[in-house]
Each structure stands twice: as C-alpha cells, then as structure tokens.
Amino acid sequence: ERMEPERLSNREALLERISSGCHELDGPKAVGVSASLAQLDSPVRICLVGLGRAGAFHMQSLRFVGARVAQLVCVVDTNLELARRTATEFAASDCVARATLEEVMADVALAGRVDAIIIASTTDTHYGLCKLALSASKATFTEKPISHHADEVDEVICLAKAARVPFLVGYQRRCDRNFRALRDLIADGALSSEAGRHGVRVIKCTSRDNPRPPEEYLRTSGGIFHDMLSHDFDMIHFLTSEIPDEVFTVGHCYDPAIAALDDVDTVVVTLRYASGLLATVDSSRVAAYGYDQRVEVFGERGMLTAQNESRHTVELATAAGHLRPCTEWSFPERYRHTYTVELTEFLNMVRNEPPLVEEDRLVERHFLDTS
C-alpha cells in the first residue's frame, strides 16, 4: 500500500523520534521544577494529611522542590506523636502538627495559612477529607480513590466544581515518562493511517504487584479492582480517551489470607469498546520476579510496547548465556519520579488557576461499577 507523501514524512519523523529515545515525548523526565514555579513570589503553603507510605513519598517530593516553591506548614496524622516529630524534623518551627484535618480547619489562623491540602491517608478516609478540604475552598490533591462508592465520587466532583479550586486525583502512572511517551505516539498517529484516529485495535496491560501488601493495608484497600485494576482501566482511558461498552472478568484466589477478606488475588479482565478496540488486563497481587507493569498497544500500522524498567542497564554475556538485571522490585522504585511530577503539576494548577476540565469525569465510576 502506498502512503501519501505527507503522511509518510510524518511516520518517518515519528520513527526518528522513537529511535532517538523519544526525548521530545518524555514529558517531565527530569522531574525538574518549571520556570513559572521557580519564580514564585511566595511558596504554595501545604497541609499534608497522612504520614504513612504515601505521605512519605509526598514529603520526599516536597524536599525535592524546595521551600521556595512549596512550604509544608502543617502535618496531620492520627498518630499525633509521629506528626509532631515529623513537623519538627521537616520544617522546625514553621510547621505544626495536628491529629485531624477538622482541627486544622477549625483553627481560623492556621487554616488561613494553608493554600493547598494533600490527602495521603488510608483509602477509606479520602471521601470525608476531600469534602472537608473542598468545602473550605482549599486546592486539593488526593491519592486515589476518591471513594469506593459511586455516589460519593459524584458528590466530591460536584463539590470541586462548585468550589472552583484545583482538584487532582493521583493516578501516578499518568505521570510516568514511558506511558506519556506511549500516549503521545498514539496521539501523533504512530499506529494510524488516517489523521484524527488513534488506530488502536488491541491493548494488553500486565499489572502484577510485588511484594504482596500487608493484611492491614488489604483490609482497607477496597479490593483488587479498586486498589489495582482501577489504575489499568485509567491507563487504557489515558491512552485512547475511550470508555468500554462491555466488561468481562474472571478471578481466583490462591492466598488464604486474601480469600478470608472476600477478595481475589489473580484476575483477567476483557473490555470491548464501541470503536472496535479490545483490551485485556491480567493482574496479580504478587510476582516473584519483581514489579511487572507492561503495556502493549497493537494498531493498524504496527505495535507500541512499554516495557518494565530494570534496576540497571548492564547485561552479562558469557558462554552460559545472557544475564539481564531484575526489574524494579516494587512500585516505590518503579514510580519514584512520578510523585514529584504530580506535585509540580498540582502546584502549577494552584498558582496558574487552570480552566475547568471534565474530560475524565466519573470514568473510574463507570469502570468499577461495570466490573
């Protein structure tokens, strides 16, 4: 088949960009602070809620961007001693500790010092905390999910729209340089012969966690669909902007402790879309060889693949064969850069007053209700 000269040149340009490492498509690969943020007259003043695993990631990001860009003025945790120790270690006298966000909002002087709230507490607390933050007209970043219940997701989104303040839900894979490059190549027509069409026919997501989360976390996680597969459903939407018409799923549980929670640990999902796109996700709570996050996109004119990231790039070759490095062990290593990307983009939203965007409204609700 002959291609039009203009289309051929576009594809050659894409191939050149791919072969050169997709530098133009990497997005914020270096997770640097944008020029607009670096030149702020005053920092964005942050209240961080939750000092567990997710909270620790956000604190690392706050340290990275620096106090001239983001100032931590309050930390909140039900373990008040931990909150006090963290406030002292992180920001000395400029940061205060509280046991609840209600205490922060009730203190008029303290609440007045807060520009934005980051919610990194356990998943079952997000809904109430989002309502409290948005009702106070505070810019809000929350780790996913907003809630495990669709009507509560609806309520929070409507509240954010009414407050007209930045509201961001943290699906960190959207900030990964590999998946952004994948999306940009699809949008640029790498797989399509017709302008304006993505040309994608099949998407295969592999999503295998490692190591298995502790039972304390699993009890409040909402189950494997809300906790893990929501990321993959979001990724398919991120790549194609499509929502499925039909969802089929089958699962099994090998771990008695997870079975006791009325959950499964191994799942395969098939999704069918109005455009003809078919997608599959296979998911597991554990993978003995490391954290496994791959996406394959098959289209009209070829295939794009986002592979796992390895611990390093050195390969040993001997008469016995080739020895390659292991993949990253878990998600803190695989996605360590994404939390800083999320933070800097949220801070830009706070300072630059972005327009209202509804593109992804209730996408999570559609997927999870259907599943």
mmCIF file of C-alpha atoms in Angstrom:
data_model
loop_
_atom_site.group_PDB
_atom_site.id
_atom_site.type_symbol
_atom_site.label_atom_id
_atom_site.label_comp_id
_atom_site.label_asym_id
_atom_site.label_seq_id
_atom_site.Cartn_x
_atom_site.Cartn_y
_atom_site.Cartn_z
ATOM 1 C CA GLU A 1 0.000 0.000 0.000
ATOM 2 C CA ARG A 2 1.295 3.434 -0.936
ATOM 3 C CA MET A 3 1.172 6.193 1.645
ATOM 4 C CA GLU A 4 0.662 9.852 0.843
ATOM 5 C CA PRO A 5 3.978 11.763 0.909
ATOM 6 C CA GLU A 6 2.872 13.986 3.794
ATOM 7 C CA ARG A 7 1.773 11.013 5.874
ATOM 8 C CA LEU A 8 4.969 9.145 5.049
ATOM 9 C CA SER A 9 7.112 12.053 6.219
ATOM 10 C CA ASN A 10 5.125 12.203 9.468
ATOM 11 C CA ARG A 11 5.724 8.499 10.114
ATOM 12 C CA GLU A 12 9.423 8.859 9.314
ATOM 13 C CA ALA A 13 9.614 11.702 11.803
ATOM 14 C CA LEU A 14 7.930 9.526 14.427
ATOM 15 C CA LEU A 15 10.341 6.675 13.767
ATOM 16 C CA GLU A 16 13.264 9.037 14.101
ATOM 17 C CA ARG A 17 11.933 10.254 17.436
ATOM 18 C CA ILE A 18 11.449 6.686 18.646
ATOM 19 C CA SER A 19 14.948 5.632 17.613
ATOM 20 C CA SER A 20 16.459 8.689 19.281
ATOM 21 C CA GLY A 21 14.863 7.770 22.613
ATOM 22 C CA CYS A 22 11.634 9.788 22.415
ATOM 23 C CA HIS A 23 13.327 12.747 24.077
ATOM 24 C CA GLU A 24 10.650 15.110 22.799
ATOM 25 C CA LEU A 25 7.931 12.858 24.207
ATOM 26 C CA ASP A 26 9.281 12.140 27.647
ATOM 27 C CA GLY A 27 7.313 14.856 29.409
ATOM 28 C CA PRO A 28 8.880 15.913 32.726
ATOM 29 C CA LYS A 29 11.500 13.162 32.594
ATOM 30 C CA ALA A 30 13.948 15.019 34.774
ATOM 31 C CA VAL A 31 11.156 15.947 37.245
ATOM 32 C CA GLY A 32 12.572 19.437 37.414
ATOM 33 C CA VAL A 33 10.677 22.462 38.725
ATOM 34 C CA SER A 34 9.138 24.588 35.991
ATOM 35 C CA ALA A 35 10.332 28.124 35.432
ATOM 36 C CA SER A 36 6.938 29.548 36.470
ATOM 37 C CA LEU A 37 7.122 27.772 39.837
ATOM 38 C CA ALA A 38 10.764 28.649 40.420
ATOM 39 C CA GLN A 39 9.909 32.348 40.061
ATOM 40 C CA LEU A 40 7.007 32.426 42.507
ATOM 41 C CA ASP A 41 6.899 35.436 44.815
ATOM 42 C CA SER A 42 5.808 33.156 47.643
ATOM 43 C CA PRO A 43 5.631 29.375 48.078
ATOM 44 C CA VAL A 44 2.454 27.329 47.971
ATOM 45 C CA ARG A 45 1.658 26.519 51.589
ATOM 46 C CA ILE A 46 0.841 22.848 52.065
ATOM 47 C CA CYS A 47 -1.025 20.789 54.648
ATOM 48 C CA LEU A 48 -0.151 17.098 54.318
ATOM 49 C CA VAL A 49 -2.683 14.620 55.702
ATOM 50 C CA GLY A 50 -1.352 11.112 56.362
ATOM 51 C CA LEU A 51 2.237 10.206 57.201
ATOM 52 C CA GLY A 52 2.282 6.578 56.104
ATOM 53 C CA ARG A 53 3.806 5.183 52.917
ATOM 54 C CA ALA A 54 2.106 7.600 50.501
ATOM 55 C CA GLY A 55 2.750 10.525 52.820
ATOM 56 C CA ALA A 56 6.460 9.684 52.854
ATOM 57 C CA PHE A 57 6.553 9.857 49.039
ATOM 58 C CA HIS A 58 4.981 13.305 49.085
ATOM 59 C CA MET A 59 7.404 14.515 51.725
ATOM 60 C CA GLN A 60 10.301 13.408 49.542
ATOM 61 C CA SER A 61 8.793 15.399 46.679
ATOM 62 C CA LEU A 62 8.352 18.466 48.901
ATOM 63 C CA ARG A 63 12.006 18.258 49.858
ATOM 64 C CA PHE A 64 12.937 17.967 46.188
ATOM 65 C CA VAL A 65 11.052 21.061 45.002
ATOM 66 C CA GLY A 66 12.273 23.068 47.997
ATOM 67 C CA ALA A 67 10.724 25.518 50.446
ATOM 68 C CA ARG A 68 10.855 28.413 47.955
ATOM 69 C CA VAL A 69 8.270 26.553 45.855
ATOM 70 C CA ALA A 70 6.242 24.562 48.415
ATOM 71 C CA GLN A 71 6.248 25.179 52.161
ATOM 72 C CA LEU A 72 4.929 22.490 54.491
ATOM 73 C CA VAL A 73 3.022 24.422 57.167
ATOM 74 C CA CYS A 74 1.034 21.580 58.736
ATOM 75 C CA VAL A 75 1.155 17.785 59.003
ATOM 76 C CA VAL A 76 -1.829 15.709 60.091
ATOM 77 C CA ASP A 77 -1.836 12.143 61.363
ATOM 78 C CA THR A 78 -3.887 10.217 63.882
ATOM 79 C CA ASN A 79 -0.542 9.313 65.462
ATOM 80 C CA LEU A 80 -0.003 12.777 66.901
ATOM 81 C CA GLU A 81 3.440 11.950 68.255
ATOM 82 C CA LEU A 82 4.552 10.956 64.742
ATOM 83 C CA ALA A 83 3.048 14.164 63.369
ATOM 84 C CA ARG A 84 4.895 16.291 65.933
ATOM 85 C CA ARG A 85 8.175 14.525 65.285
ATOM 86 C CA THR A 86 7.748 14.893 61.538
ATOM 87 C CA ALA A 87 6.886 18.583 61.804
ATOM 88 C CA THR A 88 9.993 19.219 63.880
ATOM 89 C CA GLU A 89 12.308 17.190 61.660
ATOM 90 C CA PHE A 90 10.947 18.551 58.392
ATOM 91 C CA ALA A 91 10.302 22.223 58.982
ATOM 92 C CA ALA A 92 11.149 23.084 62.573
ATOM 93 C CA SER A 93 9.025 25.949 63.965
ATOM 94 C CA ASP A 94 7.391 26.775 60.626
ATOM 95 C CA CYS A 95 5.337 23.559 60.628
ATOM 96 C CA VAL A 96 2.703 22.471 63.144
ATOM 97 C CA ALA A 97 1.188 19.057 63.872
ATOM 98 C CA ARG A 98 -2.446 18.117 64.317
ATOM 99 C CA ALA A 99 -4.287 14.805 64.786
ATOM 100 C CA THR A 100 -7.156 15.587 62.378
ATOM 101 C CA LEU A 101 -7.906 17.866 59.453
ATOM 102 C CA GLU A 102 -11.007 19.054 61.333
ATOM 103 C CA GLU A 103 -8.689 20.598 63.940
ATOM 104 C CA VAL A 104 -6.785 22.432 61.203
ATOM 105 C CA MET A 105 -9.929 23.847 59.597
ATOM 106 C CA ALA A 106 -11.379 24.846 62.991
ATOM 107 C CA ASP A 107 -8.280 26.935 63.734
ATOM 108 C CA VAL A 108 -9.013 30.042 61.655
ATOM 109 C CA ALA A 109 -5.462 31.352 61.830
ATOM 110 C CA LEU A 110 -3.917 28.025 60.865
ATOM 111 C CA ALA A 111 -6.443 27.329 58.099
ATOM 112 C CA GLY A 112 -5.674 30.782 56.706
ATOM 113 C CA ARG A 113 -2.034 29.766 56.286
ATOM 114 C CA VAL A 114 -2.951 26.760 54.113
ATOM 115 C CA ASP A 115 -3.188 27.177 50.314
ATOM 116 C CA ALA A 116 -3.482 23.506 49.400
ATOM 117 C CA ILE A 117 -4.120 20.145 51.035
ATOM 118 C CA ILE A 118 -2.531 16.819 50.065
ATOM 119 C CA ILE A 119 -4.521 13.777 51.206
ATOM 120 C CA ALA A 120 -2.312 10.689 51.592
ATOM 121 C CA SER A 121 -4.159 8.866 54.368
ATOM 122 C CA THR A 122 -5.771 5.419 54.182
ATOM 123 C CA THR A 123 -8.156 4.965 51.255
ATOM 124 C CA ASP A 124 -11.287 4.676 53.396
ATOM 125 C CA THR A 125 -10.759 8.236 54.703
ATOM 126 C CA HIS A 126 -10.391 10.042 51.356
ATOM 127 C CA TYR A 127 -14.065 10.848 50.817
ATOM 128 C CA GLY A 128 -14.569 12.679 54.102
ATOM 129 C CA LEU A 129 -11.253 14.502 53.870
ATOM 130 C CA CYS A 130 -11.920 15.608 50.282
ATOM 131 C CA LYS A 131 -15.302 17.007 51.345
ATOM 132 C CA LEU A 132 -13.731 18.875 54.252
ATOM 133 C CA ALA A 133 -10.915 20.345 52.158
ATOM 134 C CA LEU A 134 -13.111 21.369 49.217
ATOM 135 C CA SER A 135 -15.814 22.794 51.487
ATOM 136 C CA ALA A 136 -13.121 25.090 52.858
ATOM 137 C CA SER A 137 -12.250 26.096 49.247
ATOM 138 C CA LYS A 138 -8.764 24.653 49.502
ATOM 139 C CA ALA A 139 -6.919 23.357 46.448
ATOM 140 C CA THR A 140 -6.891 19.601 46.966
ATOM 141 C CA PHE A 141 -4.728 16.721 45.816
ATOM 142 C CA THR A 142 -5.879 13.286 46.910
ATOM 143 C CA GLU A 143 -4.438 9.878 46.366
ATOM 144 C CA LYS A 144 -6.917 7.579 44.643
ATOM 145 C CA PRO A 145 -9.623 6.603 45.165
ATOM 146 C CA ILE A 146 -11.948 9.474 45.989
ATOM 147 C CA SER A 147 -14.258 6.812 47.394
ATOM 148 C CA HIS A 148 -15.246 3.184 46.920
ATOM 149 C CA HIS A 149 -18.852 4.305 46.333
ATOM 150 C CA ALA A 150 -20.038 5.896 43.090
ATOM 151 C CA ASP A 151 -22.497 8.329 44.691
ATOM 152 C CA GLU A 152 -19.726 9.682 46.924
ATOM 153 C CA VAL A 153 -17.418 10.131 43.906
ATOM 154 C CA ASP A 154 -20.251 12.107 42.259
ATOM 155 C CA GLU A 155 -20.682 14.254 45.350
ATOM 156 C CA VAL A 156 -16.991 15.160 45.647
ATOM 157 C CA ILE A 157 -16.625 16.008 41.944
ATOM 158 C CA CYS A 158 -19.673 18.269 42.110
ATOM 159 C CA LEU A 159 -18.273 19.892 45.249
ATOM 160 C CA ALA A 160 -14.927 20.537 43.495
ATOM 161 C CA LYS A 161 -16.730 22.114 40.538
ATOM 162 C CA ALA A 162 -18.784 24.334 42.826
ATOM 163 C CA ALA A 163 -15.704 25.420 44.801
ATOM 164 C CA ARG A 164 -13.811 26.160 41.545
ATOM 165 C CA VAL A 165 -10.473 25.251 43.101
ATOM 166 C CA PRO A 166 -7.835 22.861 41.731
ATOM 167 C CA PHE A 167 -8.741 19.241 42.495
ATOM 168 C CA LEU A 168 -6.452 16.437 41.378
ATOM 169 C CA VAL A 169 -6.686 12.676 41.957
ATOM 170 C CA GLY A 170 -3.326 10.915 41.975
ATOM 171 C CA TYR A 171 -3.090 8.208 39.327
ATOM 172 C CA GLN A 172 0.688 8.276 39.224
ATOM 173 C CA ARG A 173 1.097 6.139 36.092
ATOM 174 C CA ARG A 174 -0.190 9.099 34.071
ATOM 175 C CA CYS A 175 2.963 10.942 35.156
ATOM 176 C CA ASP A 176 5.355 8.150 34.145
ATOM 177 C CA ARG A 177 7.606 9.158 31.249
ATOM 178 C CA ASN A 178 7.157 5.815 29.470
ATOM 179 C CA PHE A 179 3.363 5.902 29.472
ATOM 180 C CA ARG A 180 3.337 9.559 28.470
ATOM 181 C CA ALA A 181 5.587 8.729 25.539
ATOM 182 C CA LEU A 182 3.252 5.867 24.648
ATOM 183 C CA ARG A 183 0.217 8.143 24.734
ATOM 184 C CA ASP A 184 1.924 10.872 22.708
ATOM 185 C CA LEU A 185 2.989 8.447 19.987
ATOM 186 C CA ILE A 186 -0.574 7.137 19.724
ATOM 187 C CA ALA A 187 -1.917 10.703 19.563
ATOM 188 C CA ASP A 188 0.634 11.596 16.881
ATOM 189 C CA GLY A 189 -0.660 8.797 14.658
ATOM 190 C CA ALA A 190 2.097 6.217 15.006
ATOM 191 C CA LEU A 191 -0.421 3.390 14.594
ATOM 192 C CA SER A 192 -2.980 5.008 12.294
ATOM 193 C CA SER A 193 -3.199 5.635 8.550
ATOM 194 C CA GLU A 194 -5.900 8.281 8.953
ATOM 195 C CA ALA A 195 -5.496 11.656 10.627
ATOM 196 C CA GLY A 196 -7.689 12.119 13.685
ATOM 197 C CA ARG A 197 -7.925 8.392 14.506
ATOM 198 C CA HIS A 198 -5.723 6.591 17.017
ATOM 199 C CA GLY A 199 -5.740 3.360 15.008
ATOM 200 C CA VAL A 200 -5.533 1.220 18.150
ATOM 201 C CA ARG A 201 -7.120 -2.236 17.894
ATOM 202 C CA VAL A 202 -5.832 -4.168 20.927
ATOM 203 C CA ILE A 203 -4.346 -3.097 24.262
ATOM 204 C CA LYS A 204 -2.806 -5.642 26.632
ATOM 205 C CA CYS A 205 -1.972 -4.496 30.158
ATOM 206 C CA THR A 206 0.057 -6.620 32.554
ATOM 207 C CA SER A 207 -0.240 -5.392 36.128
ATOM 208 C CA ARG A 208 1.395 -7.602 38.752
ATOM 209 C CA ASP A 209 2.191 -6.168 42.135
ATOM 210 C CA ASN A 210 5.142 -7.076 44.323
ATOM 211 C CA PRO A 211 5.561 -7.785 47.150
ATOM 212 C CA ARG A 212 2.096 -8.685 48.429
ATOM 213 C CA PRO A 213 0.753 -5.808 50.545
ATOM 214 C CA PRO A 214 0.352 -6.417 54.282
ATOM 215 C CA GLU A 215 -3.064 -7.573 55.514
ATOM 216 C CA GLU A 216 -3.572 -4.314 57.407
ATOM 217 C CA TYR A 217 -3.450 -2.459 54.086
ATOM 218 C CA LEU A 218 -5.558 -5.032 52.228
ATOM 219 C CA ARG A 219 -8.385 -4.725 54.747
ATOM 220 C CA THR A 220 -8.981 -1.062 53.801
ATOM 221 C CA SER A 221 -7.833 -1.155 50.159
ATOM 222 C CA GLY A 222 -11.270 -1.758 48.666
ATOM 223 C CA GLY A 223 -10.178 -4.967 46.985
ATOM 224 C CA ILE A 224 -8.063 -5.721 43.940
ATOM 225 C CA PHE A 225 -10.410 -3.935 41.498
ATOM 226 C CA HIS A 226 -10.476 -0.599 43.319
ATOM 227 C CA ASP A 227 -6.891 -0.832 44.507
ATOM 228 C CA MET A 228 -5.027 -2.198 41.468
ATOM 229 C CA LEU A 229 -7.177 -2.622 38.373
ATOM 230 C CA SER A 230 -8.525 0.934 38.560
ATOM 231 C CA HIS A 231 -5.005 2.008 37.523
ATOM 232 C CA ASP A 232 -5.161 -0.165 34.407
ATOM 233 C CA PHE A 233 -8.666 0.953 33.467
ATOM 234 C CA ASP A 234 -7.474 4.529 33.872
ATOM 235 C CA MET A 235 -4.408 3.810 31.726
ATOM 236 C CA ILE A 236 -6.496 2.486 28.831
ATOM 237 C CA HIS A 237 -8.624 5.628 29.006
ATOM 238 C CA PHE A 238 -5.476 7.768 29.265
ATOM 239 C CA LEU A 239 -4.118 6.220 26.057
ATOM 240 C CA THR A 240 -7.311 6.265 23.984
ATOM 241 C CA SER A 241 -9.905 8.536 25.692
ATOM 242 C CA GLU A 242 -12.395 5.686 25.239
ATOM 243 C CA ILE A 243 -14.824 4.131 27.724
ATOM 244 C CA PRO A 244 -15.857 0.468 27.277
ATOM 245 C CA ASP A 245 -19.309 -0.783 26.402
ATOM 246 C CA GLU A 246 -18.753 -4.233 27.899
ATOM 247 C CA VAL A 247 -16.500 -5.639 30.629
ATOM 248 C CA PHE A 248 -15.918 -9.341 31.334
ATOM 249 C CA THR A 249 -13.852 -10.614 34.232
ATOM 250 C CA VAL A 250 -12.769 -13.820 35.932
ATOM 251 C CA GLY A 251 -10.652 -14.213 39.054
ATOM 252 C CA HIS A 252 -9.217 -16.679 41.545
ATOM 253 C CA CYS A 253 -7.625 -16.501 44.974
ATOM 254 C CA TYR A 254 -4.521 -18.520 45.862
ATOM 255 C CA ASP A 255 -3.760 -16.748 49.155
ATOM 256 C CA PRO A 256 -5.994 -17.916 52.061
ATOM 257 C CA ALA A 257 -5.467 -14.620 53.896
ATOM 258 C CA ILE A 258 -6.830 -12.652 50.933
ATOM 259 C CA ALA A 259 -9.668 -15.149 50.459
ATOM 260 C CA ALA A 260 -10.645 -14.507 54.084
ATOM 261 C CA LEU A 261 -11.163 -10.856 53.100
ATOM 262 C CA ASP A 262 -13.639 -11.976 50.413
ATOM 263 C CA ASP A 263 -11.243 -10.857 47.671
ATOM 264 C CA VAL A 264 -9.210 -12.470 44.882
ATOM 265 C CA ASP A 265 -5.509 -12.156 44.101
ATOM 266 C CA THR A 266 -5.413 -13.073 40.397
ATOM 267 C CA VAL A 267 -7.697 -11.514 37.770
ATOM 268 C CA VAL A 268 -8.125 -11.349 33.994
ATOM 269 C CA VAL A 269 -10.388 -8.652 32.519
ATOM 270 C CA THR A 270 -11.521 -8.210 28.909
ATOM 271 C CA LEU A 271 -13.026 -4.927 27.705
ATOM 272 C CA ARG A 272 -14.859 -4.147 24.466
ATOM 273 C CA TYR A 273 -15.275 -0.619 23.067
ATOM 274 C CA ALA A 274 -17.647 0.966 20.554
ATOM 275 C CA SER A 275 -14.763 1.734 18.167
ATOM 276 C CA GLY A 276 -13.908 -1.987 17.959
ATOM 277 C CA LEU A 277 -10.993 -1.665 20.363
ATOM 278 C CA LEU A 278 -10.429 -4.735 22.535
ATOM 279 C CA ALA A 279 -8.383 -4.624 25.731
ATOM 280 C CA THR A 280 -7.211 -7.119 28.324
ATOM 281 C CA VAL A 281 -5.721 -6.728 31.769
ATOM 282 C CA ASP A 282 -4.094 -9.532 33.735
ATOM 283 C CA SER A 283 -3.405 -8.674 37.337
ATOM 284 C CA SER A 284 -1.853 -10.373 40.346
ATOM 285 C CA ARG A 285 -1.163 -9.289 43.901
ATOM 286 C CA VAL A 286 2.340 -10.747 43.700
ATOM 287 C CA ALA A 287 5.047 -11.508 41.140
ATOM 288 C CA ALA A 288 8.100 -13.407 42.416
ATOM 289 C CA TYR A 289 10.464 -11.742 39.909
ATOM 290 C CA GLY A 290 9.580 -8.116 40.735
ATOM 291 C CA TYR A 291 7.116 -5.381 39.905
ATOM 292 C CA ASP A 292 5.605 -6.106 36.482
ATOM 293 C CA GLN A 293 3.940 -3.199 34.658
ATOM 294 C CA ARG A 294 3.840 -3.579 30.857
ATOM 295 C CA VAL A 295 1.530 -2.227 28.191
ATOM 296 C CA GLU A 296 1.336 -3.447 24.592
ATOM 297 C CA VAL A 297 -0.663 -1.450 22.050
ATOM 298 C CA PHE A 298 -1.392 -3.117 18.701
ATOM 299 C CA GLY A 299 -2.721 -0.968 15.909
ATOM 300 C CA GLU A 300 -3.422 -0.645 12.247
ATOM 301 C CA ARG A 301 0.185 0.022 11.284
ATOM 302 C CA GLY A 302 2.211 -1.623 13.986
ATOM 303 C CA MET A 303 2.735 -2.069 17.694
ATOM 304 C CA LEU A 304 3.975 0.023 20.612
ATOM 305 C CA THR A 305 5.271 -1.585 23.802
ATOM 306 C CA ALA A 306 6.095 -0.031 27.166
ATOM 307 C CA GLN A 307 8.397 -2.445 28.964
ATOM 308 C CA ASN A 308 9.374 -2.834 32.591
ATOM 309 C CA GLU A 309 12.202 -0.735 33.958
ATOM 310 C CA SER A 310 15.243 -2.651 35.216
ATOM 311 C CA ARG A 311 17.405 -1.874 38.211
ATOM 312 C CA HIS A 312 20.230 -1.044 35.823
ATOM 313 C CA THR A 313 21.115 -1.490 32.142
ATOM 314 C CA VAL A 314 24.141 -3.793 32.433
ATOM 315 C CA GLU A 315 23.853 -7.216 30.786
ATOM 316 C CA LEU A 316 26.390 -10.008 31.323
ATOM 317 C CA ALA A 317 27.069 -12.286 28.342
ATOM 318 C CA THR A 318 29.124 -15.493 28.771
ATOM 319 C CA ALA A 319 29.269 -18.954 27.235
ATOM 320 C CA ALA A 320 26.453 -19.883 29.624
ATOM 321 C CA GLY A 321 24.134 -17.261 28.126
ATOM 322 C CA HIS A 322 22.950 -13.733 28.816
ATOM 323 C CA LEU A 323 22.243 -12.478 32.322
ATOM 324 C CA ARG A 324 19.995 -9.438 32.476
ATOM 325 C CA PRO A 325 19.195 -7.316 35.539
ATOM 326 C CA CYS A 326 15.988 -7.775 37.501
ATOM 327 C CA THR A 327 13.051 -5.444 37.077
ATOM 328 C CA GLU A 328 12.387 -2.878 39.776
ATOM 329 C CA TRP A 329 11.279 -4.679 42.936
ATOM 330 C CA SER A 330 8.145 -2.678 43.791
ATOM 331 C CA PHE A 331 6.172 0.433 42.884
ATOM 332 C CA PRO A 332 8.159 2.891 45.082
ATOM 333 C CA GLU A 333 11.191 2.143 42.884
ATOM 334 C CA ARG A 334 9.301 1.904 39.579
ATOM 335 C CA TYR A 335 7.342 5.123 40.025
ATOM 336 C CA ARG A 336 9.546 7.125 42.359
ATOM 337 C CA HIS A 337 9.822 10.033 39.892
ATOM 338 C CA THR A 338 6.066 10.290 39.298
ATOM 339 C CA TYR A 339 5.206 11.670 42.730
ATOM 340 C CA THR A 340 7.398 14.709 42.133
ATOM 341 C CA VAL A 341 5.866 15.184 38.684
ATOM 342 C CA GLU A 342 2.393 15.030 40.257
ATOM 343 C CA LEU A 343 3.368 17.567 42.892
ATOM 344 C CA THR A 344 4.879 20.096 40.477
ATOM 345 C CA GLU A 345 1.876 19.851 38.150
ATOM 346 C CA PHE A 346 -0.504 20.298 41.096
ATOM 347 C CA LEU A 347 1.446 23.341 42.278
ATOM 348 C CA ASN A 348 1.174 24.778 38.775
ATOM 349 C CA MET A 349 -2.597 24.260 38.963
ATOM 350 C CA VAL A 350 -2.725 26.089 42.294
ATOM 351 C CA ARG A 351 -0.790 29.100 41.068
ATOM 352 C CA ASN A 352 -1.975 29.317 37.467
ATOM 353 C CA GLU A 353 -5.752 28.883 38.018
ATOM 354 C CA PRO A 354 -6.433 26.296 35.279
ATOM 355 C CA PRO A 355 -9.772 26.205 33.447
ATOM 356 C CA LEU A 356 -12.431 23.675 34.435
ATOM 357 C CA VAL A 357 -11.781 20.279 32.823
ATOM 358 C CA GLU A 358 -14.357 17.494 32.814
ATOM 359 C CA GLU A 359 -12.776 15.030 30.358
ATOM 360 C CA ASP A 360 -12.318 12.246 32.883
ATOM 361 C CA ARG A 361 -15.472 12.875 34.927
ATOM 362 C CA LEU A 362 -16.702 9.650 36.531
ATOM 363 C CA VAL A 363 -14.546 7.412 34.334
ATOM 364 C CA GLU A 364 -13.469 5.467 37.426
ATOM 365 C CA ARG A 365 -17.118 5.098 38.446
ATOM 366 C CA HIS A 366 -18.077 3.674 35.035
ATOM 367 C CA PHE A 367 -15.310 1.078 35.056
ATOM 368 C CA LEU A 368 -15.698 -0.052 38.636
ATOM 369 C CA ASP A 369 -19.491 -0.187 38.607
ATOM 370 C CA THR A 370 -19.387 -2.239 35.404
ATOM 371 C CA SER A 371 -16.739 -4.571 36.797
#
